[in-house]
mmCIF file of C-alpha atoms in Angstrom:
data_model
loop_
_atom_site.group_PDB
_atom_site.id
_atom_site.type_symbol
_atom_site.label_atom_id
_atom_site.label_comp_id
_atom_site.label_asym_id
_atom_site.label_seq_id
_atom_site.Cartn_x
_atom_site.Cartn_y
_atom_site.Cartn_z
ATOM 1 C CA MET A 7 0.000 0.000 0.000
ATOM 2 C CA ALA A 8 1.355 3.424 -0.983
ATOM 3 C CA ILE A 9 1.367 6.084 1.726
ATOM 4 C CA LEU A 10 2.695 8.813 -0.616
ATOM 5 C CA GLU A 11 2.184 9.167 -4.347
ATOM 6 C CA ILE A 12 3.706 11.940 -6.435
ATOM 7 C CA LYS A 13 2.647 12.318 -10.066
ATOM 8 C CA HIS A 14 4.534 14.345 -12.673
ATOM 9 C CA LEU A 15 5.622 16.993 -10.158
ATOM 10 C CA SER A 16 7.331 20.092 -11.516
ATOM 11 C CA LYS A 17 8.426 23.396 -10.025
ATOM 12 C CA TYR A 18 9.666 26.402 -11.985
ATOM 13 C CA PHE A 19 11.145 29.557 -10.516
ATOM 14 C CA GLY A 20 10.855 31.962 -13.415
ATOM 15 C CA GLY A 21 12.931 30.376 -16.164
ATOM 16 C CA VAL A 22 14.722 28.022 -13.762
ATOM 17 C CA ILE A 23 13.579 24.396 -13.655
ATOM 18 C CA ALA A 24 13.967 23.175 -10.063
ATOM 19 C CA VAL A 25 11.996 19.924 -10.431
ATOM 20 C CA GLU A 26 10.600 18.429 -13.631
ATOM 21 C CA GLY A 27 8.278 15.468 -14.080
ATOM 22 C CA PHE A 28 9.095 13.849 -10.728
ATOM 23 C CA ASP A 29 7.227 10.656 -9.824
ATOM 24 C CA LEU A 30 7.352 8.697 -6.573
ATOM 25 C CA LEU A 31 5.351 5.819 -5.129
ATOM 26 C CA LEU A 32 6.354 5.346 -1.497
ATOM 27 C CA GLU A 33 5.086 2.176 0.142
ATOM 28 C CA LYS A 34 4.036 2.227 3.771
ATOM 29 C CA GLY A 35 6.692 1.092 6.233
ATOM 30 C CA ARG A 36 9.693 1.621 3.961
ATOM 31 C CA ILE A 37 12.752 3.840 4.199
ATOM 32 C CA GLU A 38 13.441 5.497 0.866
ATOM 33 C CA ALA A 39 16.034 8.076 -0.152
ATOM 34 C CA ILE A 40 16.303 10.833 -2.725
ATOM 35 C CA ILE A 41 19.898 11.576 -3.652
ATOM 36 C CA GLY A 42 21.635 13.952 -6.025
ATOM 37 C CA PRO A 43 24.168 16.802 -6.086
ATOM 38 C CA ASN A 44 23.613 20.194 -4.486
ATOM 39 C CA GLY A 45 20.990 22.097 -6.434
ATOM 40 C CA ALA A 46 19.434 18.960 -7.902
ATOM 41 C CA GLY A 47 16.001 19.808 -6.470
ATOM 42 C CA LYS A 48 15.831 17.454 -3.503
ATOM 43 C CA THR A 49 14.828 19.969 -0.829
ATOM 44 C CA THR A 50 12.443 21.605 -3.311
ATOM 45 C CA ILE A 51 10.611 18.266 -3.491
ATOM 46 C CA PHE A 52 10.285 18.233 0.313
ATOM 47 C CA ASN A 53 9.035 21.827 0.223
ATOM 48 C CA LEU A 54 6.434 20.850 -2.378
ATOM 49 C CA ILE A 55 5.271 17.848 -0.337
ATOM 50 C CA THR A 56 4.862 19.955 2.812
ATOM 51 C CA GLY A 57 3.140 22.888 1.110
ATOM 52 C CA ILE A 58 5.905 25.457 1.484
ATOM 53 C CA TYR A 59 5.913 25.810 -2.314
ATOM 54 C CA PRO A 60 2.923 25.267 -4.614
ATOM 55 C CA PRO A 61 3.778 22.991 -7.545
ATOM 56 C CA SER A 62 3.853 24.397 -11.059
ATOM 57 C CA GLU A 63 2.534 21.069 -12.344
ATOM 58 C CA GLY A 64 1.634 17.685 -10.939
ATOM 59 C CA GLU A 65 -0.156 16.239 -7.932
ATOM 60 C CA ILE A 66 0.741 14.831 -4.515
ATOM 61 C CA PHE A 67 -1.361 12.373 -2.530
ATOM 62 C CA MET A 68 -1.005 10.935 0.958
ATOM 63 C CA ASN A 69 -3.220 7.963 1.749
ATOM 64 C CA GLU A 70 -5.378 9.120 -1.172
ATOM 65 C CA HIS A 71 -5.769 12.621 0.341
ATOM 66 C CA LYS A 72 -4.753 15.221 -2.221
ATOM 67 C CA LEU A 73 -2.080 17.471 -0.713
ATOM 68 C CA THR A 74 -1.733 19.804 -3.674
ATOM 69 C CA GLY A 75 -3.022 23.244 -2.709
ATOM 70 C CA LEU A 76 -3.329 22.515 1.012
ATOM 71 C CA GLN A 77 -1.749 24.806 3.599
ATOM 72 C CA THR A 78 1.269 23.541 5.517
ATOM 73 C CA TYR A 79 -0.561 23.025 8.824
ATOM 74 C CA LYS A 80 -3.269 20.960 7.113
ATOM 75 C CA ILE A 81 -0.646 18.749 5.496
ATOM 76 C CA SER A 82 0.995 18.302 8.888
ATOM 77 C CA SER A 83 -2.329 17.325 10.421
ATOM 78 C CA LEU A 84 -2.605 14.481 7.890
ATOM 79 C CA GLY A 85 0.521 12.916 9.374
ATOM 80 C CA ILE A 86 3.590 14.408 7.672
ATOM 81 C CA SER A 87 6.460 15.804 9.723
ATOM 82 C CA ARG A 88 9.946 16.865 8.675
ATOM 83 C CA THR A 89 13.361 18.075 9.674
ATOM 84 C CA PHE A 90 15.302 20.724 7.776
ATOM 85 C CA GLN A 91 18.686 20.892 6.076
ATOM 86 C CA ASN A 92 19.526 23.905 8.229
ATOM 87 C CA ILE A 93 18.723 23.208 11.870
ATOM 88 C CA ARG A 94 15.640 25.161 13.005
ATOM 89 C CA LEU A 95 15.537 24.761 16.769
ATOM 90 C CA PHE A 96 14.572 27.372 19.340
ATOM 91 C CA PRO A 97 18.178 27.891 20.507
ATOM 92 C CA ASP A 98 17.413 29.809 23.713
ATOM 93 C CA ASN A 99 14.726 27.382 24.859
ATOM 94 C CA THR A 100 15.463 24.210 26.770
ATOM 95 C CA VAL A 101 15.759 20.886 25.005
ATOM 96 C CA ILE A 102 12.510 19.618 26.487
ATOM 97 C CA ASP A 103 10.671 22.860 25.666
ATOM 98 C CA ASN A 104 11.699 22.461 22.017
ATOM 99 C CA VAL A 105 9.877 19.133 21.973
ATOM 100 C CA SER A 106 6.894 20.089 24.147
ATOM 101 C CA THR A 107 6.218 23.148 21.966
ATOM 102 C CA ALA A 108 5.587 20.786 19.065
ATOM 103 C CA CYS A 109 3.484 18.509 21.299
ATOM 104 C CA HIS A 110 1.144 21.417 22.064
ATOM 105 C CA GLN A 111 -0.167 21.200 18.510
ATOM 106 C CA GLN A 112 -1.812 17.948 19.621
ATOM 107 C CA ALA A 113 -3.393 19.511 22.752
ATOM 108 C CA ASN A 114 -7.163 19.283 23.120
ATOM 109 C CA TYR A 115 -7.856 22.208 25.454
ATOM 110 C CA GLY A 116 -9.431 25.314 23.990
ATOM 111 C CA ILE A 117 -8.216 28.870 23.481
ATOM 112 C CA LEU A 118 -9.730 30.168 26.719
ATOM 113 C CA GLU A 119 -8.099 27.355 28.670
ATOM 114 C CA GLY A 120 -4.777 28.556 27.298
ATOM 115 C CA PHE A 121 -5.087 31.563 29.597
ATOM 116 C CA ILE A 122 -6.121 29.711 32.729
ATOM 117 C CA TYR A 123 -4.938 26.520 34.395
ATOM 118 C CA SER A 124 -8.104 24.464 34.071
ATOM 119 C CA PRO A 125 -8.034 20.847 35.295
ATOM 120 C CA ARG A 126 -7.975 19.633 31.693
ATOM 121 C CA ARG A 127 -5.072 21.903 30.784
ATOM 122 C CA ILE A 128 -3.089 20.838 33.868
ATOM 123 C CA ARG A 129 -3.699 17.190 33.015
ATOM 124 C CA GLU A 130 -2.698 17.620 29.374
ATOM 125 C CA GLU A 131 0.387 19.666 30.256
ATOM 126 C CA LYS A 132 1.574 16.781 32.443
ATOM 127 C CA GLU A 133 0.981 14.311 29.624
ATOM 128 C CA ILE A 134 2.825 16.556 27.154
ATOM 129 C CA ARG A 135 5.810 16.791 29.505
ATOM 130 C CA LYS A 136 5.798 13.033 29.991
ATOM 131 C CA HIS A 137 5.584 12.365 26.257
ATOM 132 C CA SER A 138 8.326 14.917 25.508
ATOM 133 C CA LEU A 139 10.656 13.263 27.985
ATOM 134 C CA ARG A 140 9.975 9.857 26.439
ATOM 135 C CA LEU A 141 10.902 11.207 23.006
ATOM 136 C CA LEU A 142 14.102 12.649 24.445
ATOM 137 C CA GLU A 143 14.922 9.284 26.016
ATOM 138 C CA ILE A 144 14.504 7.614 22.624
ATOM 139 C CA ALA A 145 16.763 10.262 21.070
ATOM 140 C CA GLY A 146 19.354 9.808 23.830
ATOM 141 C CA LEU A 147 18.879 13.342 25.126
ATOM 142 C CA ALA A 148 16.910 12.889 28.368
ATOM 143 C CA ASP A 149 19.927 13.767 30.511
ATOM 144 C CA ARG A 150 20.184 17.148 28.753
ATOM 145 C CA ALA A 151 16.479 18.035 28.885
ATOM 146 C CA GLN A 152 16.996 21.246 30.905
ATOM 147 C CA GLU A 153 19.903 22.612 28.863
ATOM 148 C CA ASN A 154 19.363 25.280 26.229
ATOM 149 C CA ALA A 155 19.273 23.781 22.747
ATOM 150 C CA ARG A 156 22.139 25.991 21.553
ATOM 151 C CA ASN A 157 24.468 24.284 24.044
ATOM 152 C CA LEU A 158 24.039 20.829 22.520
ATOM 153 C CA PRO A 159 26.749 19.428 20.249
ATOM 154 C CA TYR A 160 25.822 19.570 16.581
ATOM 155 C CA GLY A 161 24.992 15.879 16.311
ATOM 156 C CA HIS A 162 22.712 16.101 19.343
ATOM 157 C CA GLN A 163 20.925 19.096 17.817
ATOM 158 C CA ARG A 164 20.151 16.902 14.804
ATOM 159 C CA ARG A 165 18.726 14.275 17.157
ATOM 160 C CA LEU A 166 16.645 16.937 18.891
ATOM 161 C CA GLU A 167 15.159 17.972 15.550
ATOM 162 C CA ILE A 168 14.088 14.383 14.964
ATOM 163 C CA ALA A 169 12.573 14.148 18.463
ATOM 164 C CA ARG A 170 10.637 17.357 17.823
ATOM 165 C CA ALA A 171 9.382 16.028 14.480
ATOM 166 C CA LEU A 172 8.152 12.878 16.254
ATOM 167 C CA ALA A 173 6.162 15.042 18.678
ATOM 168 C CA LEU A 174 3.670 15.675 15.876
ATOM 169 C CA ASN A 175 2.817 11.938 15.778
ATOM 170 C CA PRO A 176 3.612 11.564 12.077
ATOM 171 C CA LYS A 177 2.890 8.635 9.813
ATOM 172 C CA LEU A 178 5.452 9.873 7.284
ATOM 173 C CA LEU A 179 8.749 11.409 8.422
ATOM 174 C CA LEU A 180 10.801 13.505 5.984
ATOM 175 C CA LEU A 181 14.466 13.820 6.952
ATOM 176 C CA ASP A 182 16.473 16.482 5.090
ATOM 177 C CA GLU A 183 20.171 15.573 5.355
ATOM 178 C CA PRO A 184 19.972 14.218 8.921
ATOM 179 C CA ALA A 185 23.644 13.123 8.875
ATOM 180 C CA ALA A 186 25.002 16.445 7.584
ATOM 181 C CA GLY A 187 28.065 17.506 9.544
ATOM 182 C CA MET A 188 28.213 14.311 11.604
ATOM 183 C CA ASN A 189 31.353 12.289 12.194
ATOM 184 C CA PRO A 190 31.334 8.535 11.382
ATOM 185 C CA GLU A 191 30.369 7.482 14.913
ATOM 186 C CA GLU A 192 27.521 10.012 15.061
ATOM 187 C CA SER A 193 26.323 8.790 11.666
ATOM 188 C CA ARG A 194 26.273 5.183 12.870
ATOM 189 C CA GLN A 195 24.308 6.202 15.959
ATOM 190 C CA LEU A 196 21.900 8.142 13.750
ATOM 191 C CA MET A 197 21.224 5.058 11.620
ATOM 192 C CA VAL A 198 20.395 3.083 14.760
ATOM 193 C CA LEU A 199 18.048 5.874 15.890
ATOM 194 C CA ILE A 200 16.226 6.012 12.548
ATOM 195 C CA ARG A 201 15.720 2.244 12.513
ATOM 196 C CA ASP A 202 14.532 2.323 16.131
ATOM 197 C CA ILE A 203 11.982 5.109 15.638
ATOM 198 C CA LYS A 204 10.719 3.552 12.412
ATOM 199 C CA LYS A 205 9.925 0.371 14.336
ATOM 200 C CA GLU A 206 8.737 2.077 17.544
ATOM 201 C CA PHE A 207 6.325 4.483 15.841
ATOM 202 C CA ASN A 208 5.422 2.420 12.760
ATOM 203 C CA LEU A 209 6.825 5.124 10.485
ATOM 204 C CA THR A 210 7.488 5.469 6.815
ATOM 205 C CA VAL A 211 10.653 7.496 6.169
ATOM 206 C CA LEU A 212 11.727 9.532 3.149
ATOM 207 C CA LEU A 213 15.195 11.012 3.440
ATOM 208 C CA ILE A 214 17.530 13.279 1.541
ATOM 209 C CA GLU A 215 21.167 12.563 2.234
ATOM 210 C CA HIS A 216 24.651 13.091 0.804
ATOM 211 C CA HIS A 217 26.277 10.603 3.164
ATOM 212 C CA MET A 218 26.354 7.526 0.929
ATOM 213 C CA GLU A 219 27.055 5.063 3.724
ATOM 214 C CA VAL A 220 23.905 6.202 5.501
ATOM 215 C CA VAL A 221 21.848 6.065 2.288
ATOM 216 C CA MET A 222 23.038 2.608 1.236
ATOM 217 C CA GLU A 223 22.753 1.154 4.733
ATOM 218 C CA LEU A 224 19.279 2.475 5.551
ATOM 219 C CA SER A 225 17.340 2.636 2.300
ATOM 220 C CA ASP A 226 15.011 0.046 0.845
ATOM 221 C CA TYR A 227 14.819 2.038 -2.385
ATOM 222 C CA ILE A 228 16.588 5.066 -3.849
ATOM 223 C CA THR A 229 15.634 7.733 -6.400
ATOM 224 C CA VAL A 230 18.488 9.690 -7.990
ATOM 225 C CA ILE A 231 17.861 13.133 -9.465
ATOM 226 C CA ASP A 232 20.011 15.615 -11.358
ATOM 227 C CA PHE A 233 18.915 19.122 -12.360
ATOM 228 C CA GLY A 234 15.400 18.287 -11.189
ATOM 229 C CA LYS A 235 15.069 15.174 -13.363
ATOM 230 C CA THR A 236 15.109 11.542 -12.274
ATOM 231 C CA ILE A 237 18.077 9.675 -13.755
ATOM 232 C CA ALA A 238 17.881 6.390 -11.813
ATOM 233 C CA LYS A 239 15.698 4.379 -9.445
ATOM 234 C CA GLY A 240 16.242 1.120 -7.659
ATOM 235 C CA THR A 241 17.489 -0.763 -4.655
ATOM 236 C CA PRO A 242 20.824 0.298 -3.142
ATOM 237 C CA GLN A 243 22.510 -2.533 -5.049
ATOM 238 C CA GLU A 244 20.927 -1.475 -8.340
ATOM 239 C CA VAL A 245 21.821 2.181 -7.825
ATOM 240 C CA GLN A 246 25.396 1.309 -6.903
ATOM 241 C CA SER A 247 25.795 -0.552 -10.186
ATOM 242 C CA ASN A 248 24.152 2.152 -12.322
ATOM 243 C CA GLN A 249 26.870 3.753 -14.434
ATOM 244 C CA LYS A 250 25.338 7.243 -14.380
ATOM 245 C CA VAL A 251 25.154 7.148 -10.594
ATOM 246 C CA ILE A 252 28.654 5.718 -10.268
ATOM 247 C CA GLU A 253 30.116 8.533 -12.332
ATOM 248 C CA ALA A 254 28.017 11.412 -11.042
ATOM 249 C CA TYR A 255 27.372 10.617 -7.378
ATOM 250 C CA LEU A 256 29.600 7.921 -6.000
ATOM 251 C CA GLY A 257 32.788 9.362 -7.437
ATOM 252 C CA ILE A 258 33.954 6.141 -9.036
ATOM 253 C CA GLY A 259 35.349 6.321 -12.553
ATOM 254 C CA GLU A 260 35.553 3.580 -15.138
#
C-alpha cells in the first residue's frame, strides 16, 4: 500500500527548472532516499510535499488525500512531519521545551483554557511533559532536557530535531540531510536511531542525504535526481551498479 504518491511533479522559478516530471510511489513502512548533487532539487521536493511551495505542475497524494493546494498546517495534520537541512531549533529554549512546543499542537484544550490553568489543561500539560521526555529518552537526550538547545553538540541538535518532528505523531517522516556535519560514529548512531523510531512508531521514512554510507545502509529504495530530473531508481545494489550514478554521485570512474 502506498502512503505517498507523487505524479509528474514540476516546479519552476521563473525560467529556472527546479523539479521536472518527478514521480514517486512510497510504500508504507519503507525507508526510501532521494539523492543527487547540491541544487538537484531534492529539498524543493520536500518543500512541495509539505506545502511550502505550490507545484507548477503535478499532484501529490497521501493515503489518497490530495495534498496539492493545502496549507502547511493541514498537510501536517494528515501525518507528515519533517526536519530541515539547516537546523531550526529554538536555541534559547530548553531541550525539552523544544519538543513540548511541538506537542502542544496535539493539545485538546481550547483557546480560553490557554489563559487559565483548568483541570484539563493541567492534566494535558503533564501528559505533554511526559511524552516529551519519552521522546528525548529515545533520542538519547533525556539527561540534557533542561539545557538550552544551543548548548548541545551539533549531532545532538540533529537528534533533537528528529525528536521534535516525532512530537507531531507523524505517519510519514521527511528527513532532510539528517547526517550532515556528523562524524562517522555520530552517523552510525543516527542510523540506529532512525531504525529504532521507524519500528517504535510504525513510520514510513523519506530522506535526503549526501552521506552515501547512511543512504546505502538504511534505504530500501533510492531515487536519484540531477537538475530536477530523475536519472535512476532502484534498490541500493541497483543504484550502486548504475553507471550514471557511479560517475556522477559515488565518485567512481571507469
